[in-house]
């Protein structure tokens, strides 16, 4: 069972995201600093838990919080910028698809649990990663987020495996590793991978369990 951002694809980088935020604020005619605060801060949890009807509504609500009412066209333009950024994030690291192929060759099933904003939902099915998985649970679609035990249990039921039969692999954000362990999975920390700005940044994690440097280390671990 894999995490997505920072594990299979690059993690969020404030630096790489900045041009997107600037363009969105410009499209929406709202001040950049306040838009950043509302979009990345105040509304973040609601976006990850999918509390809006769709990504358009999440943008409209951010503007509303700033006293602005952009037209539909402006919202669509801003959303398109956000989707373009999201697409740039969704390219798997080099070791992902070969590792999936190896796991499948071992007769193992592959699942994913991601804490993600609503903008991932319209793009997800077209990604190479989605096509390589047996089951995926996206927080914004199921209104649950790691480390809530229910999101791990849901992923297990979709994969038709018991938590004790799962190995969870993630870079450690959102307390995902203790969360996985708490439901009975074995959990493994993957060392920091490159973000879109080319930097390696490990989320702030305190992990005393198994650690791997790259996904291909799973071969050794599972042997
Ligand atoms: Mg992650």
mmCIF file with all atom_site columns, C-alpha atoms and ligand atoms in Angstrom:
data_model
loop_
_atom_site.group_PDB
_atom_site.id
_atom_site.type_symbol
_atom_site.label_atom_id
_atom_site.label_alt_id
_atom_site.label_comp_id
_atom_site.label_asym_id
_atom_site.label_entity_id
_atom_site.label_seq_id
_atom_site.pdbx_PDB_ins_code
_atom_site.Cartn_x
_atom_site.Cartn_y
_atom_site.Cartn_z
_atom_site.occupancy
_atom_site.B_iso_or_equiv
_atom_site.pdbx_formal_charge
_atom_site.auth_seq_id
_atom_site.auth_comp_id
_atom_site.auth_asym_id
_atom_site.auth_atom_id
_atom_site.pdbx_PDB_model_num
ATOM   1   C  CA  . UNK A 1 1   ? 0.000   0.000   0.000   1.00 0.00 ? 1   UNK A CA  1
ATOM   2   C  CA  . UNK A 1 2   ? 1.605   3.227   -1.138  1.00 0.00 ? 2   UNK A CA  1
ATOM   3   C  CA  . UNK A 1 3   ? 1.370   6.894   -0.334  1.00 0.00 ? 3   UNK A CA  1
ATOM   4   C  CA  . UNK A 1 4   ? 1.315   9.115   -3.457  1.00 0.00 ? 4   UNK A CA  1
ATOM   5   C  CA  . UNK A 1 5   ? 3.041   12.508  -2.989  1.00 0.00 ? 5   UNK A CA  1
ATOM   6   C  CA  . UNK A 1 6   ? 6.675   12.257  -1.976  1.00 0.00 ? 6   UNK A CA  1
ATOM   7   C  CA  . UNK A 1 7   ? 6.580   8.488   -2.474  1.00 0.00 ? 7   UNK A CA  1
ATOM   8   C  CA  . UNK A 1 8   ? 5.463   7.701   -6.052  1.00 0.00 ? 8   UNK A CA  1
ATOM   9   C  CA  . UNK A 1 9   ? 5.494   11.264  -7.438  1.00 0.00 ? 9   UNK A CA  1
ATOM   10  C  CA  . UNK A 1 10  ? 7.189   14.491  -6.292  1.00 0.00 ? 10  UNK A CA  1
ATOM   11  C  CA  . UNK A 1 11  ? 5.907   16.134  -3.152  1.00 0.00 ? 11  UNK A CA  1
ATOM   12  C  CA  . UNK A 1 12  ? 4.551   19.628  -2.885  1.00 0.00 ? 12  UNK A CA  1
ATOM   13  C  CA  . UNK A 1 13  ? 7.157   22.347  -3.266  1.00 0.00 ? 13  UNK A CA  1
ATOM   14  C  CA  . UNK A 1 14  ? 6.151   25.882  -2.308  1.00 0.00 ? 14  UNK A CA  1
ATOM   15  C  CA  . UNK A 1 15  ? 8.767   27.185  -4.733  1.00 0.00 ? 15  UNK A CA  1
ATOM   16  C  CA  . UNK A 1 16  ? 7.461   25.230  -7.746  1.00 0.00 ? 16  UNK A CA  1
ATOM   17  C  CA  . UNK A 1 17  ? 3.850   26.055  -6.835  1.00 0.00 ? 17  UNK A CA  1
ATOM   18  C  CA  . UNK A 1 18  ? 4.379   29.795  -6.560  1.00 0.00 ? 18  UNK A CA  1
ATOM   19  C  CA  . UNK A 1 19  ? 3.969   30.700  -10.277 1.00 0.00 ? 19  UNK A CA  1
ATOM   20  C  CA  . UNK A 1 20  ? 0.682   28.784  -10.274 1.00 0.00 ? 20  UNK A CA  1
ATOM   21  C  CA  . UNK A 1 21  ? -0.596  30.671  -7.226  1.00 0.00 ? 21  UNK A CA  1
ATOM   22  C  CA  . UNK A 1 22  ? 0.443   33.992  -8.747  1.00 0.00 ? 22  UNK A CA  1
ATOM   23  C  CA  . UNK A 1 23  ? -1.435  33.202  -11.964 1.00 0.00 ? 23  UNK A CA  1
ATOM   24  C  CA  . UNK A 1 24  ? -4.528  31.972  -10.097 1.00 0.00 ? 24  UNK A CA  1
ATOM   25  C  CA  . UNK A 1 25  ? -4.694  35.113  -7.938  1.00 0.00 ? 25  UNK A CA  1
ATOM   26  C  CA  . UNK A 1 26  ? -4.313  37.189  -11.077 1.00 0.00 ? 26  UNK A CA  1
ATOM   27  C  CA  . UNK A 1 27  ? -7.113  35.326  -12.910 1.00 0.00 ? 27  UNK A CA  1
ATOM   28  C  CA  . UNK A 1 28  ? -9.365  35.704  -9.891  1.00 0.00 ? 28  UNK A CA  1
ATOM   29  C  CA  . UNK A 1 29  ? -8.377  39.350  -9.271  1.00 0.00 ? 29  UNK A CA  1
ATOM   30  C  CA  . UNK A 1 30  ? -7.644  38.735  -5.590  1.00 0.00 ? 30  UNK A CA  1
ATOM   31  C  CA  . UNK A 1 31  ? -4.548  39.773  -3.587  1.00 0.00 ? 31  UNK A CA  1
ATOM   32  C  CA  . UNK A 1 32  ? -1.878  37.062  -3.786  1.00 0.00 ? 32  UNK A CA  1
ATOM   33  C  CA  . UNK A 1 33  ? -0.905  36.982  -0.107  1.00 0.00 ? 33  UNK A CA  1
ATOM   34  C  CA  . UNK A 1 34  ? -4.484  36.631  1.144   1.00 0.00 ? 34  UNK A CA  1
ATOM   35  C  CA  . UNK A 1 35  ? -5.336  34.093  -1.565  1.00 0.00 ? 35  UNK A CA  1
ATOM   36  C  CA  . UNK A 1 36  ? -2.312  31.991  -0.547  1.00 0.00 ? 36  UNK A CA  1
ATOM   37  C  CA  . UNK A 1 37  ? -3.344  32.163  3.107   1.00 0.00 ? 37  UNK A CA  1
ATOM   38  C  CA  . UNK A 1 38  ? -6.936  31.058  2.439   1.00 0.00 ? 38  UNK A CA  1
ATOM   39  C  CA  . UNK A 1 39  ? -6.225  28.489  -0.305  1.00 0.00 ? 39  UNK A CA  1
ATOM   40  C  CA  . UNK A 1 40  ? -3.244  26.784  1.370   1.00 0.00 ? 40  UNK A CA  1
ATOM   41  C  CA  . UNK A 1 41  ? -4.244  27.445  4.972   1.00 0.00 ? 41  UNK A CA  1
ATOM   42  C  CA  . UNK A 1 42  ? -7.825  28.143  5.982   1.00 0.00 ? 42  UNK A CA  1
ATOM   43  C  CA  . UNK A 1 43  ? -9.429  25.921  3.318   1.00 0.00 ? 43  UNK A CA  1
ATOM   44  C  CA  . UNK A 1 44  ? -6.749  23.229  3.104   1.00 0.00 ? 44  UNK A CA  1
ATOM   45  C  CA  . UNK A 1 45  ? -8.459  20.691  5.342   1.00 0.00 ? 45  UNK A CA  1
ATOM   46  C  CA  . UNK A 1 46  ? -11.822 21.172  3.577   1.00 0.00 ? 46  UNK A CA  1
ATOM   47  C  CA  . UNK A 1 47  ? -10.120 20.681  0.186   1.00 0.00 ? 47  UNK A CA  1
ATOM   48  C  CA  . UNK A 1 48  ? -8.425  17.485  1.342   1.00 0.00 ? 48  UNK A CA  1
ATOM   49  C  CA  . UNK A 1 49  ? -11.610 16.110  2.863   1.00 0.00 ? 49  UNK A CA  1
ATOM   50  C  CA  . UNK A 1 50  ? -13.594 16.942  -0.271  1.00 0.00 ? 50  UNK A CA  1
ATOM   51  C  CA  . UNK A 1 51  ? -16.077 19.185  1.515   1.00 0.00 ? 51  UNK A CA  1
ATOM   52  C  CA  . UNK A 1 52  ? -16.964 21.125  -1.662  1.00 0.00 ? 52  UNK A CA  1
ATOM   53  C  CA  . UNK A 1 53  ? -19.046 19.911  -4.567  1.00 0.00 ? 53  UNK A CA  1
ATOM   54  C  CA  . UNK A 1 54  ? -16.080 20.169  -6.924  1.00 0.00 ? 54  UNK A CA  1
ATOM   55  C  CA  . UNK A 1 55  ? -12.783 21.973  -7.513  1.00 0.00 ? 55  UNK A CA  1
ATOM   56  C  CA  . UNK A 1 56  ? -14.610 24.983  -9.033  1.00 0.00 ? 56  UNK A CA  1
ATOM   57  C  CA  . UNK A 1 57  ? -16.556 25.451  -5.832  1.00 0.00 ? 57  UNK A CA  1
ATOM   58  C  CA  . UNK A 1 58  ? -13.393 25.263  -3.716  1.00 0.00 ? 58  UNK A CA  1
ATOM   59  C  CA  . UNK A 1 59  ? -11.915 28.132  -5.753  1.00 0.00 ? 59  UNK A CA  1
ATOM   60  C  CA  . UNK A 1 60  ? -15.145 30.146  -5.550  1.00 0.00 ? 60  UNK A CA  1
ATOM   61  C  CA  . UNK A 1 61  ? -15.232 29.660  -1.763  1.00 0.00 ? 61  UNK A CA  1
ATOM   62  C  CA  . UNK A 1 62  ? -11.646 30.878  -1.399  1.00 0.00 ? 62  UNK A CA  1
ATOM   63  C  CA  . UNK A 1 63  ? -12.621 34.047  -3.272  1.00 0.00 ? 63  UNK A CA  1
ATOM   64  C  CA  . UNK A 1 64  ? -15.769 34.437  -1.198  1.00 0.00 ? 64  UNK A CA  1
ATOM   65  C  CA  . UNK A 1 65  ? -13.640 34.354  1.961   1.00 0.00 ? 65  UNK A CA  1
ATOM   66  C  CA  . UNK A 1 66  ? -11.768 37.330  0.475   1.00 0.00 ? 66  UNK A CA  1
ATOM   67  C  CA  . UNK A 1 67  ? -14.956 39.188  -0.412  1.00 0.00 ? 67  UNK A CA  1
ATOM   68  C  CA  . UNK A 1 68  ? -14.520 38.587  -4.173  1.00 0.00 ? 68  UNK A CA  1
ATOM   69  C  CA  . UNK A 1 69  ? -17.002 37.093  -6.628  1.00 0.00 ? 69  UNK A CA  1
ATOM   70  C  CA  . UNK A 1 70  ? -15.168 36.087  -9.803  1.00 0.00 ? 70  UNK A CA  1
ATOM   71  C  CA  . UNK A 1 71  ? -17.160 35.057  -12.856 1.00 0.00 ? 71  UNK A CA  1
ATOM   72  C  CA  . UNK A 1 72  ? -17.342 31.442  -14.007 1.00 0.00 ? 72  UNK A CA  1
ATOM   73  C  CA  . UNK A 1 73  ? -14.768 32.074  -16.727 1.00 0.00 ? 73  UNK A CA  1
ATOM   74  C  CA  . UNK A 1 74  ? -12.220 33.370  -14.247 1.00 0.00 ? 74  UNK A CA  1
ATOM   75  C  CA  . UNK A 1 75  ? -12.780 30.366  -11.980 1.00 0.00 ? 75  UNK A CA  1
ATOM   76  C  CA  . UNK A 1 76  ? -12.331 27.990  -14.934 1.00 0.00 ? 76  UNK A CA  1
ATOM   77  C  CA  . UNK A 1 77  ? -9.109  29.736  -15.956 1.00 0.00 ? 77  UNK A CA  1
ATOM   78  C  CA  . UNK A 1 78  ? -7.740  29.549  -12.417 1.00 0.00 ? 78  UNK A CA  1
ATOM   79  C  CA  . UNK A 1 79  ? -8.723  25.903  -12.153 1.00 0.00 ? 79  UNK A CA  1
ATOM   80  C  CA  . UNK A 1 80  ? -6.990  25.097  -15.433 1.00 0.00 ? 80  UNK A CA  1
ATOM   81  C  CA  . UNK A 1 81  ? -3.755  26.597  -13.993 1.00 0.00 ? 81  UNK A CA  1
ATOM   82  C  CA  . UNK A 1 82  ? -4.119  24.477  -10.866 1.00 0.00 ? 82  UNK A CA  1
ATOM   83  C  CA  . UNK A 1 83  ? -4.760  21.349  -12.953 1.00 0.00 ? 83  UNK A CA  1
ATOM   84  C  CA  . UNK A 1 84  ? -1.712  22.083  -15.071 1.00 0.00 ? 84  UNK A CA  1
ATOM   85  C  CA  . UNK A 1 85  ? 0.414   22.235  -11.920 1.00 0.00 ? 85  UNK A CA  1
ATOM   86  C  CA  . UNK A 1 86  ? -1.198  19.038  -10.621 1.00 0.00 ? 86  UNK A CA  1
ATOM   87  C  CA  . UNK A 1 87  ? -0.441  17.240  -13.924 1.00 0.00 ? 87  UNK A CA  1
ATOM   88  C  CA  . UNK A 1 88  ? 3.209   18.280  -13.621 1.00 0.00 ? 88  UNK A CA  1
ATOM   89  C  CA  . UNK A 1 89  ? 3.295   16.564  -10.208 1.00 0.00 ? 89  UNK A CA  1
ATOM   90  C  CA  . UNK A 1 90  ? 1.728   13.339  -11.381 1.00 0.00 ? 90  UNK A CA  1
ATOM   91  C  CA  . UNK A 1 91  ? 4.749   11.937  -13.227 1.00 0.00 ? 91  UNK A CA  1
ATOM   92  C  CA  . UNK A 1 92  ? 5.965   8.841   -11.404 1.00 0.00 ? 92  UNK A CA  1
ATOM   93  C  CA  . UNK A 1 93  ? 9.599   8.535   -10.286 1.00 0.00 ? 93  UNK A CA  1
ATOM   94  C  CA  . UNK A 1 94  ? 11.673  6.185   -12.451 1.00 0.00 ? 94  UNK A CA  1
ATOM   95  C  CA  . UNK A 1 95  ? 11.512  3.277   -10.028 1.00 0.00 ? 95  UNK A CA  1
ATOM   96  C  CA  . UNK A 1 96  ? 7.699   3.270   -9.658  1.00 0.00 ? 96  UNK A CA  1
ATOM   97  C  CA  . UNK A 1 97  ? 6.416   1.395   -12.698 1.00 0.00 ? 97  UNK A CA  1
ATOM   98  C  CA  . UNK A 1 98  ? 9.238   -1.197  -12.647 1.00 0.00 ? 98  UNK A CA  1
ATOM   99  C  CA  . UNK A 1 99  ? 8.517   -1.792  -8.942  1.00 0.00 ? 99  UNK A CA  1
ATOM   100 C  CA  . UNK A 1 100 ? 4.807   -2.199  -9.665  1.00 0.00 ? 100 UNK A CA  1
ATOM   101 C  CA  . UNK A 1 101 ? 5.633   -4.725  -12.397 1.00 0.00 ? 101 UNK A CA  1
ATOM   102 C  CA  . UNK A 1 102 ? 7.907   -6.645  -10.035 1.00 0.00 ? 102 UNK A CA  1
ATOM   103 C  CA  . UNK A 1 103 ? 5.277   -6.679  -7.249  1.00 0.00 ? 103 UNK A CA  1
ATOM   104 C  CA  . UNK A 1 104 ? 2.657   -7.901  -9.673  1.00 0.00 ? 104 UNK A CA  1
ATOM   105 C  CA  . UNK A 1 105 ? 5.061   -10.613 -10.851 1.00 0.00 ? 105 UNK A CA  1
ATOM   106 C  CA  . UNK A 1 106 ? 5.245   -11.759 -7.218  1.00 0.00 ? 106 UNK A CA  1
ATOM   107 C  CA  . UNK A 1 107 ? 1.467   -12.159 -7.223  1.00 0.00 ? 107 UNK A CA  1
ATOM   108 C  CA  . UNK A 1 108 ? 0.974   -9.163  -4.907  1.00 0.00 ? 108 UNK A CA  1
ATOM   109 C  CA  . UNK A 1 109 ? -1.809  -6.608  -5.112  1.00 0.00 ? 109 UNK A CA  1
ATOM   110 C  CA  . UNK A 1 110 ? -1.008  -2.892  -5.139  1.00 0.00 ? 110 UNK A CA  1
ATOM   111 C  CA  . UNK A 1 111 ? -3.008  -0.185  -3.383  1.00 0.00 ? 111 UNK A CA  1
ATOM   112 C  CA  . UNK A 1 112 ? -2.704  3.519   -2.666  1.00 0.00 ? 112 UNK A CA  1
ATOM   113 C  CA  . UNK A 1 113 ? -3.917  5.903   0.010   1.00 0.00 ? 113 UNK A CA  1
ATOM   114 C  CA  . UNK A 1 114 ? -3.430  9.607   -0.665  1.00 0.00 ? 114 UNK A CA  1
ATOM   115 C  CA  . UNK A 1 115 ? -4.256  12.745  1.236   1.00 0.00 ? 115 UNK A CA  1
ATOM   116 C  CA  . UNK A 1 116 ? -4.950  14.982  -1.734  1.00 0.00 ? 116 UNK A CA  1
ATOM   117 C  CA  . UNK A 1 117 ? -6.955  18.069  -2.634  1.00 0.00 ? 117 UNK A CA  1
ATOM   118 C  CA  . UNK A 1 118 ? -10.032 17.879  -4.850  1.00 0.00 ? 118 UNK A CA  1
ATOM   119 C  CA  . UNK A 1 119 ? -8.103  18.942  -7.953  1.00 0.00 ? 119 UNK A CA  1
ATOM   120 C  CA  . UNK A 1 120 ? -6.579  15.490  -8.202  1.00 0.00 ? 120 UNK A CA  1
ATOM   121 C  CA  . UNK A 1 121 ? -9.943  13.824  -8.735  1.00 0.00 ? 121 UNK A CA  1
ATOM   122 C  CA  . UNK A 1 122 ? -10.661 14.886  -12.348 1.00 0.00 ? 122 UNK A CA  1
ATOM   123 C  CA  . UNK A 1 123 ? -7.101  13.918  -13.398 1.00 0.00 ? 123 UNK A CA  1
ATOM   124 C  CA  . UNK A 1 124 ? -6.598  10.718  -11.470 1.00 0.00 ? 124 UNK A CA  1
ATOM   125 C  CA  . UNK A 1 125 ? -7.989  8.078   -13.811 1.00 0.00 ? 125 UNK A CA  1
ATOM   126 C  CA  . UNK A 1 126 ? -5.854  9.232   -16.732 1.00 0.00 ? 126 UNK A CA  1
ATOM   127 C  CA  . UNK A 1 127 ? -2.564  8.846   -14.813 1.00 0.00 ? 127 UNK A CA  1
ATOM   128 C  CA  . UNK A 1 128 ? -0.118  5.986   -15.376 1.00 0.00 ? 128 UNK A CA  1
ATOM   129 C  CA  . UNK A 1 129 ? -0.080  5.343   -11.657 1.00 0.00 ? 129 UNK A CA  1
ATOM   130 C  CA  . UNK A 1 130 ? -3.836  4.857   -11.390 1.00 0.00 ? 130 UNK A CA  1
ATOM   131 C  CA  . UNK A 1 131 ? -3.650  2.326   -14.188 1.00 0.00 ? 131 UNK A CA  1
ATOM   132 C  CA  . UNK A 1 132 ? -0.977  0.358   -12.357 1.00 0.00 ? 132 UNK A CA  1
ATOM   133 C  CA  . UNK A 1 133 ? -2.990  -0.059  -9.138  1.00 0.00 ? 133 UNK A CA  1
ATOM   134 C  CA  . UNK A 1 134 ? -5.560  -2.572  -7.957  1.00 0.00 ? 134 UNK A CA  1
ATOM   135 C  CA  . UNK A 1 135 ? -7.217  -0.049  -5.621  1.00 0.00 ? 135 UNK A CA  1
ATOM   136 C  CA  . UNK A 1 136 ? -6.792  3.609   -4.745  1.00 0.00 ? 136 UNK A CA  1
ATOM   137 C  CA  . UNK A 1 137 ? -8.366  5.640   -1.978  1.00 0.00 ? 137 UNK A CA  1
ATOM   138 C  CA  . UNK A 1 138 ? -8.187  9.410   -2.386  1.00 0.00 ? 138 UNK A CA  1
ATOM   139 C  CA  . UNK A 1 139 ? -9.031  11.487  0.685   1.00 0.00 ? 139 UNK A CA  1
ATOM   140 C  CA  . UNK A 1 140 ? -10.986 14.126  -1.242  1.00 0.00 ? 140 UNK A CA  1
ATOM   141 C  CA  . UNK A 1 141 ? -13.196 11.419  -2.753  1.00 0.00 ? 141 UNK A CA  1
ATOM   142 C  CA  . UNK A 1 142 ? -13.923 9.492   0.444   1.00 0.00 ? 142 UNK A CA  1
ATOM   143 C  CA  . UNK A 1 143 ? -14.019 12.400  2.936   1.00 0.00 ? 143 UNK A CA  1
ATOM   144 C  CA  . UNK A 1 144 ? -11.448 10.753  5.189   1.00 0.00 ? 144 UNK A CA  1
ATOM   145 C  CA  . UNK A 1 145 ? -7.739  11.491  5.566   1.00 0.00 ? 145 UNK A CA  1
ATOM   146 C  CA  . UNK A 1 146 ? -4.683  9.742   6.998   1.00 0.00 ? 146 UNK A CA  1
ATOM   147 C  CA  . UNK A 1 147 ? -4.050  9.002   9.843   1.00 0.00 ? 147 UNK A CA  1
ATOM   148 C  CA  . UNK A 1 148 ? -7.769  8.249   10.396  1.00 0.00 ? 148 UNK A CA  1
ATOM   149 C  CA  . UNK A 1 149 ? -7.932  4.431   10.768  1.00 0.00 ? 149 UNK A CA  1
ATOM   150 C  CA  . UNK A 1 150 ? -11.035 4.321   8.582   1.00 0.00 ? 150 UNK A CA  1
ATOM   151 C  CA  . UNK A 1 151 ? -9.149  5.362   5.435   1.00 0.00 ? 151 UNK A CA  1
ATOM   152 C  CA  . UNK A 1 152 ? -6.664  2.468   5.847   1.00 0.00 ? 152 UNK A CA  1
ATOM   153 C  CA  . UNK A 1 153 ? -9.516  0.043   6.524   1.00 0.00 ? 153 UNK A CA  1
ATOM   154 C  CA  . UNK A 1 154 ? -11.384 1.246   3.441   1.00 0.00 ? 154 UNK A CA  1
ATOM   155 C  CA  . UNK A 1 155 ? -8.281  0.738   1.289   1.00 0.00 ? 155 UNK A CA  1
ATOM   156 C  CA  . UNK A 1 156 ? -7.846  -2.787  2.679   1.00 0.00 ? 156 UNK A CA  1
ATOM   157 C  CA  . UNK A 1 157 ? -11.433 -3.684  1.953   1.00 0.00 ? 157 UNK A CA  1
ATOM   158 C  CA  . UNK A 1 158 ? -11.090 -2.402  -1.633  1.00 0.00 ? 158 UNK A CA  1
ATOM   159 C  CA  . UNK A 1 159 ? -7.923  -4.438  -2.026  1.00 0.00 ? 159 UNK A CA  1
ATOM   160 C  CA  . UNK A 1 160 ? -9.542  -7.410  -0.301  1.00 0.00 ? 160 UNK A CA  1
ATOM   161 C  CA  . UNK A 1 161 ? -6.679  -7.887  2.122   1.00 0.00 ? 161 UNK A CA  1
ATOM   162 C  CA  . UNK A 1 162 ? -6.426  -7.746  5.912   1.00 0.00 ? 162 UNK A CA  1
ATOM   163 C  CA  . UNK A 1 163 ? -4.332  -4.870  7.327   1.00 0.00 ? 163 UNK A CA  1
ATOM   164 C  CA  . UNK A 1 164 ? -1.958  -7.480  8.756   1.00 0.00 ? 164 UNK A CA  1
ATOM   165 C  CA  . UNK A 1 165 ? -1.278  -8.619  5.190   1.00 0.00 ? 165 UNK A CA  1
ATOM   166 C  CA  . UNK A 1 166 ? -0.273  -5.113  4.068   1.00 0.00 ? 166 UNK A CA  1
ATOM   167 C  CA  . UNK A 1 167 ? 3.045   -3.362  3.840   1.00 0.00 ? 167 UNK A CA  1
ATOM   168 C  CA  . UNK A 1 168 ? 2.542   0.426   3.852   1.00 0.00 ? 168 UNK A CA  1
ATOM   169 C  CA  . UNK A 1 169 ? 5.211   2.596   2.209   1.00 0.00 ? 169 UNK A CA  1
ATOM   170 C  CA  . UNK A 1 170 ? 5.312   6.375   2.554   1.00 0.00 ? 170 UNK A CA  1
ATOM   171 C  CA  . UNK A 1 171 ? 7.534   9.401   3.069   1.00 0.00 ? 171 UNK A CA  1
ATOM   172 C  CA  . UNK A 1 172 ? 5.854   9.956   6.398   1.00 0.00 ? 172 UNK A CA  1
ATOM   173 C  CA  . UNK A 1 173 ? 3.694   13.054  5.996   1.00 0.00 ? 173 UNK A CA  1
ATOM   174 C  CA  . UNK A 1 174 ? 0.452   13.403  7.961   1.00 0.00 ? 174 UNK A CA  1
ATOM   175 C  CA  . UNK A 1 175 ? 1.529   10.793  10.524  1.00 0.00 ? 175 UNK A CA  1
ATOM   176 C  CA  . UNK A 1 176 ? 0.722   8.168   7.924   1.00 0.00 ? 176 UNK A CA  1
ATOM   177 C  CA  . UNK A 1 177 ? 3.224   5.607   9.236   1.00 0.00 ? 177 UNK A CA  1
ATOM   178 C  CA  . UNK A 1 178 ? 2.028   5.454   12.866  1.00 0.00 ? 178 UNK A CA  1
ATOM   179 C  CA  . UNK A 1 179 ? -1.497  5.516   11.391  1.00 0.00 ? 179 UNK A CA  1
ATOM   180 C  CA  . UNK A 1 180 ? -0.759  2.461   9.247   1.00 0.00 ? 180 UNK A CA  1
ATOM   181 C  CA  . UNK A 1 181 ? 0.878   0.682   12.149  1.00 0.00 ? 181 UNK A CA  1
ATOM   182 C  CA  . UNK A 1 182 ? -2.097  1.437   14.408  1.00 0.00 ? 182 UNK A CA  1
ATOM   183 C  CA  . UNK A 1 183 ? -4.462  -0.510  12.142  1.00 0.00 ? 183 UNK A CA  1
ATOM   184 C  CA  . UNK A 1 184 ? -2.088  -3.479  12.014  1.00 0.00 ? 184 UNK A CA  1
ATOM   185 C  CA  . UNK A 1 185 ? -0.119  -2.859  8.828   1.00 0.00 ? 185 UNK A CA  1
ATOM   186 C  CA  . UNK A 1 186 ? 3.644   -3.084  8.664   1.00 0.00 ? 186 UNK A CA  1
ATOM   187 C  CA  . UNK A 1 187 ? 4.953   0.359   7.756   1.00 0.00 ? 187 UNK A CA  1
ATOM   188 C  CA  . UNK A 1 188 ? 8.107   1.500   6.001   1.00 0.00 ? 188 UNK A CA  1
ATOM   189 C  CA  . UNK A 1 189 ? 9.528   4.996   5.630   1.00 0.00 ? 189 UNK A CA  1
ATOM   190 C  CA  . UNK A 1 190 ? 10.984  5.886   2.239   1.00 0.00 ? 190 UNK A CA  1
ATOM   191 C  CA  . UNK A 1 191 ? 13.852  8.378   2.326   1.00 0.00 ? 191 UNK A CA  1
ATOM   192 C  CA  . UNK A 1 192 ? 13.219  11.854  0.914   1.00 0.00 ? 192 UNK A CA  1
ATOM   193 C  CA  . UNK A 1 193 ? 12.813  11.971  -2.853  1.00 0.00 ? 193 UNK A CA  1
ATOM   194 C  CA  . UNK A 1 194 ? 13.124  14.987  -5.118  1.00 0.00 ? 194 UNK A CA  1
ATOM   195 C  CA  . UNK A 1 195 ? 10.336  17.559  -5.238  1.00 0.00 ? 195 UNK A CA  1
ATOM   196 C  CA  . UNK A 1 196 ? 9.522   19.595  -8.352  1.00 0.00 ? 196 UNK A CA  1
ATOM   197 C  CA  . UNK A 1 197 ? 12.154  22.155  -7.422  1.00 0.00 ? 197 UNK A CA  1
ATOM   198 C  CA  . UNK A 1 198 ? 14.732  19.325  -7.353  1.00 0.00 ? 198 UNK A CA  1
ATOM   199 C  CA  . UNK A 1 199 ? 15.160  19.370  -3.583  1.00 0.00 ? 199 UNK A CA  1
ATOM   200 C  CA  . UNK A 1 200 ? 15.014  16.431  -1.207  1.00 0.00 ? 200 UNK A CA  1
ATOM   201 C  CA  . UNK A 1 201 ? 12.827  17.222  1.745   1.00 0.00 ? 201 UNK A CA  1
ATOM   202 C  CA  . UNK A 1 202 ? 11.736  14.662  4.304   1.00 0.00 ? 202 UNK A CA  1
ATOM   203 C  CA  . UNK A 1 203 ? 8.519   15.571  6.076   1.00 0.00 ? 203 UNK A CA  1
ATOM   204 C  CA  . UNK A 1 204 ? 8.979   16.086  9.778   1.00 0.00 ? 204 UNK A CA  1
ATOM   205 C  CA  . UNK A 1 205 ? 8.697   12.506  10.980  1.00 0.00 ? 205 UNK A CA  1
ATOM   206 C  CA  . UNK A 1 206 ? 9.765   10.652  14.045  1.00 0.00 ? 206 UNK A CA  1
ATOM   207 C  CA  . UNK A 1 207 ? 10.006  7.048   12.881  1.00 0.00 ? 207 UNK A CA  1
ATOM   208 C  CA  . UNK A 1 208 ? 11.732  4.180   14.632  1.00 0.00 ? 208 UNK A CA  1
ATOM   209 C  CA  . UNK A 1 209 ? 10.637  1.503   12.142  1.00 0.00 ? 209 UNK A CA  1
ATOM   210 C  CA  . UNK A 1 210 ? 12.021  0.168   8.871   1.00 0.00 ? 210 UNK A CA  1
ATOM   211 C  CA  . UNK A 1 211 ? 13.388  2.635   6.345   1.00 0.00 ? 211 UNK A CA  1
ATOM   212 C  CA  . UNK A 1 212 ? 14.262  2.199   2.665   1.00 0.00 ? 212 UNK A CA  1
ATOM   213 C  CA  . UNK A 1 213 ? 16.208  4.481   0.332   1.00 0.00 ? 213 UNK A CA  1
ATOM   214 C  CA  . UNK A 1 214 ? 14.358  3.719   -2.901  1.00 0.00 ? 214 UNK A CA  1
ATOM   215 C  CA  . UNK A 1 215 ? 11.369  1.661   -4.032  1.00 0.00 ? 215 UNK A CA  1
ATOM   216 C  CA  . UNK A 1 216 ? 13.536  -1.054  -5.544  1.00 0.00 ? 216 UNK A CA  1
ATOM   217 C  CA  . UNK A 1 217 ? 14.690  -1.819  -1.958  1.00 0.00 ? 217 UNK A CA  1
ATOM   218 C  CA  . UNK A 1 218 ? 11.273  -3.466  -1.549  1.00 0.00 ? 218 UNK A CA  1
ATOM   219 C  CA  . UNK A 1 219 ? 12.620  -6.484  -3.408  1.00 0.00 ? 219 UNK A CA  1
ATOM   220 C  CA  . UNK A 1 220 ? 15.179  -7.066  -0.681  1.00 0.00 ? 220 UNK A CA  1
ATOM   221 C  CA  . UNK A 1 221 ? 12.717  -6.262  2.071   1.00 0.00 ? 221 UNK A CA  1
ATOM   222 C  CA  . UNK A 1 222 ? 10.027  -8.613  0.792   1.00 0.00 ? 222 UNK A CA  1
ATOM   223 C  CA  . UNK A 1 223 ? 12.519  -11.403 0.176   1.00 0.00 ? 223 UNK A CA  1
HETATM 224 MG MG1 . LIG B 2 .   ? 3.660   11.786  1.096   1.00 0.00 ? 1   LIG B MG1 1
#
